[in-house]
mmCIF file of C-alpha atoms in Angstrom:
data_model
loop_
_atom_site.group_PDB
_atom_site.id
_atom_site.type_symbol
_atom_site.label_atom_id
_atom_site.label_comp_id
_atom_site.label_asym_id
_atom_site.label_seq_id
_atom_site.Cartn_x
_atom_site.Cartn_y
_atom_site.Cartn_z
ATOM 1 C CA UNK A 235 14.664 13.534 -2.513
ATOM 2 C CA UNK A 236 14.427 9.960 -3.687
ATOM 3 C CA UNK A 237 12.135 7.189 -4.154
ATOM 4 C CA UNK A 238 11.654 3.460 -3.194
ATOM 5 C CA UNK A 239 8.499 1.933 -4.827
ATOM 6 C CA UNK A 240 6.614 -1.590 -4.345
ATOM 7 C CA UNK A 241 4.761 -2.388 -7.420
ATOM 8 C CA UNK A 242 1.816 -4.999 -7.984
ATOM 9 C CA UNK A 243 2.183 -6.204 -4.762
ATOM 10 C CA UNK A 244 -0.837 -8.754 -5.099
ATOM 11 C CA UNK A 245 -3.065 -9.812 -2.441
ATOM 12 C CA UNK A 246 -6.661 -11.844 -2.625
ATOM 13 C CA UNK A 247 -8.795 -10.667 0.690
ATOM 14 C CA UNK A 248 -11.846 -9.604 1.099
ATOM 15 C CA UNK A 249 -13.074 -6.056 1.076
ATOM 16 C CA UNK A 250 -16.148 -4.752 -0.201
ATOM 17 C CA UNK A 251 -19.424 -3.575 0.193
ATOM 18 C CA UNK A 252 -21.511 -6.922 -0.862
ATOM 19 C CA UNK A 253 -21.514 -9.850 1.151
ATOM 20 C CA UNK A 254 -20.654 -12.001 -1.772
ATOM 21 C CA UNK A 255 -17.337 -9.744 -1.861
ATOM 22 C CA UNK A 256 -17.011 -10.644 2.076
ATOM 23 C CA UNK A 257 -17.506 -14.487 1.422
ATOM 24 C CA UNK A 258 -15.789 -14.981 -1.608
ATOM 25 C CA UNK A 259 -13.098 -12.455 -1.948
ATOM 26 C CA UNK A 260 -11.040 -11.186 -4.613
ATOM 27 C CA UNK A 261 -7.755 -10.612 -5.871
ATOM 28 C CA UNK A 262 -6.185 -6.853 -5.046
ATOM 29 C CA UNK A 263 -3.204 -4.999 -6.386
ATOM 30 C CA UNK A 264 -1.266 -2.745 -4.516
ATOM 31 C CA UNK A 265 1.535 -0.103 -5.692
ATOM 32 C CA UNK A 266 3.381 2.355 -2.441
ATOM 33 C CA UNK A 267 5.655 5.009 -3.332
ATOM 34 C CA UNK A 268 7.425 6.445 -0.953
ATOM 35 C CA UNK A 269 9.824 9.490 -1.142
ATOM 36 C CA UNK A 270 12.681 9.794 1.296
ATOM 37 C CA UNK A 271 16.968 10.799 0.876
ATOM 38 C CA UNK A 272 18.255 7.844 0.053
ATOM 39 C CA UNK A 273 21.897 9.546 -0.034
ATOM 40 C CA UNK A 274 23.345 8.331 3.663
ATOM 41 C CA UNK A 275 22.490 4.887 2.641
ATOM 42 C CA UNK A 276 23.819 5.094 -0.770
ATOM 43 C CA UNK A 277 26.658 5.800 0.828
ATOM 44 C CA UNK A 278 27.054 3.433 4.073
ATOM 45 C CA UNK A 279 25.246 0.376 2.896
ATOM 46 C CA UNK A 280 23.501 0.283 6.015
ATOM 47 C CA UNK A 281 19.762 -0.712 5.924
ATOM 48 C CA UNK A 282 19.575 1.067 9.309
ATOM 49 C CA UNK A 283 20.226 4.227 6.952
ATOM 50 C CA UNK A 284 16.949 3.621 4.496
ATOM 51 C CA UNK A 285 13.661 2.705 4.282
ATOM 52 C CA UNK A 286 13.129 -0.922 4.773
ATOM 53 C CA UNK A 287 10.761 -2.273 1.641
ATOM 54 C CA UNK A 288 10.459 -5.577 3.794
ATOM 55 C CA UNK A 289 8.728 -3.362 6.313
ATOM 56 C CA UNK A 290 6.739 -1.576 3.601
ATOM 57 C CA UNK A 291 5.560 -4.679 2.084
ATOM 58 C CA UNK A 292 4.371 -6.278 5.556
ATOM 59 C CA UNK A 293 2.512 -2.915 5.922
ATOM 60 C CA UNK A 294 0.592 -3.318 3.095
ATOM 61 C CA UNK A 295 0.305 -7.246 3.311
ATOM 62 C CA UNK A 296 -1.510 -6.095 7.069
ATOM 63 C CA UNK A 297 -3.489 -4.029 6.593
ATOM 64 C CA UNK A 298 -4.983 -5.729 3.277
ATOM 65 C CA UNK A 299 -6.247 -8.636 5.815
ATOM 66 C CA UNK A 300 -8.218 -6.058 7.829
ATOM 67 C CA UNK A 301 -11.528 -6.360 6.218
ATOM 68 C CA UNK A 302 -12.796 -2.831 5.131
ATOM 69 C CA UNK A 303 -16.191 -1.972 2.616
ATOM 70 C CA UNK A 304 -14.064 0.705 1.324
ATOM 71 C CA UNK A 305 -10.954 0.909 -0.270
ATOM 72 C CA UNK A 306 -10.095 4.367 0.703
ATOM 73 C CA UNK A 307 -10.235 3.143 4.584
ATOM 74 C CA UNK A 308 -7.778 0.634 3.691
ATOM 75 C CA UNK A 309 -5.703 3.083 1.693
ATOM 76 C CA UNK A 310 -5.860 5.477 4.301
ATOM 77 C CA UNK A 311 -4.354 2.852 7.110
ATOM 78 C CA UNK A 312 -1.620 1.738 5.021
ATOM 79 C CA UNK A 313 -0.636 5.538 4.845
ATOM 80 C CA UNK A 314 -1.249 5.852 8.490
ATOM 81 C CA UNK A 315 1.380 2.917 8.900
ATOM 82 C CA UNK A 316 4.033 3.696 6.948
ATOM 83 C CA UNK A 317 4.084 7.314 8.782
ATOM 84 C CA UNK A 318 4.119 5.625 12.079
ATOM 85 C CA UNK A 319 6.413 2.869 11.571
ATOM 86 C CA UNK A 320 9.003 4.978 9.063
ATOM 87 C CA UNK A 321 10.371 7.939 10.074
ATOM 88 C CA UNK A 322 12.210 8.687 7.042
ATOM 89 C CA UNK A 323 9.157 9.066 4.473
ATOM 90 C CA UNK A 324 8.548 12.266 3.467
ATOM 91 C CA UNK A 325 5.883 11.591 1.418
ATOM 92 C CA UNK A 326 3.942 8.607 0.315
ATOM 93 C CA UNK A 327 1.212 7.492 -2.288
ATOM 94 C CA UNK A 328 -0.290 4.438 -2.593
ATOM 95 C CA UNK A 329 -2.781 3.002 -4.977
ATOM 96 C CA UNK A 330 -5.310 -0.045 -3.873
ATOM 97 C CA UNK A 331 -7.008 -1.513 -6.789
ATOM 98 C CA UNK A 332 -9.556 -4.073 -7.208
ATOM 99 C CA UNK A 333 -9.235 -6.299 -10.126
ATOM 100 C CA UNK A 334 -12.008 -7.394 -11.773
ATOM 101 C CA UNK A 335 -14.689 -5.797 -9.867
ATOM 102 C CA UNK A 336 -18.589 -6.503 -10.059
ATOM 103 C CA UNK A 337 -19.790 -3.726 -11.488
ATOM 104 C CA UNK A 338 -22.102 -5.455 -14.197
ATOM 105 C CA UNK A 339 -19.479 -4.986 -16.992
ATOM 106 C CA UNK A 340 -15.815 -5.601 -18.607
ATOM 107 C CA UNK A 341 -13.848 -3.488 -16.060
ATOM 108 C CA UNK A 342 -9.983 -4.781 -15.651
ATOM 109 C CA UNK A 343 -9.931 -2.808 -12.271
ATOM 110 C CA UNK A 344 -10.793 0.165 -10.186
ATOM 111 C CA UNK A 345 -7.931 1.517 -8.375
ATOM 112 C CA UNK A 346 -8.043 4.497 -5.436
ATOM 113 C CA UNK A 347 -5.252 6.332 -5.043
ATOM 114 C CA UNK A 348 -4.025 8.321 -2.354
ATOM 115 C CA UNK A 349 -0.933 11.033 -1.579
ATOM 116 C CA UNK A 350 0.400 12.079 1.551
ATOM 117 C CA UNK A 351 3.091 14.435 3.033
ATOM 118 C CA UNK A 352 4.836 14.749 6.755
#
């Protein structure tokens, strides 16, 4: 098996449990790994043969702009996406992080991450 990976895809929406975090927003970071076989493709060229990272990346840009309190929900649906829309992940993880959250202190970010398997 193989991987493709997006990293620091970076986003500024809105989730978040306060309504200052609804109003105001704040910037996200987003990293998708997805394993799949890679070898046809390596071999034909073809992006009919892979996983499309274009279609990856609008998966995550998305479902990022579908307001959610919780990052796990929004973790959860980009998962639930790339499942649906790409038949030839085997398994996927992706990690959602918040940067600079307000939690009353110096935190660079909080970050939920979550694994998946067909």
């Amino acid at each position: 098996m193989h991987k493709i990976l997006l990293e620091n895809v970076r986003v500024y929406t809105n989730h978040g449990c306060l309504n200052e975090e609804e109003l105001i927003g704040s910037e996200y970071r987003v990293d998708l790994e997805v394993t799949t076989d890679l070898t046809k493709s390596s071999q034909t060229d073809d992006l009919n043969d892979t996983v499309d990272y274009v279609s990856l990346n609008r998966i995550i840009k998305e479902e990022m702009a579908i307001r959610s309190k919780l990052l796990e929900q929004v973790a959860q649906r980009i998962l639930n996406r790339v499942f649906k829309e790409e038949e030839m992940v085997k398994e996927a993880t992706v990690k959602v992080s918040k940067i600079n959250p307000p939690l009353g202190g110096d935190v660079e970010k909080v970050t939920i991450q979550m694994t998946q398997k067909r």
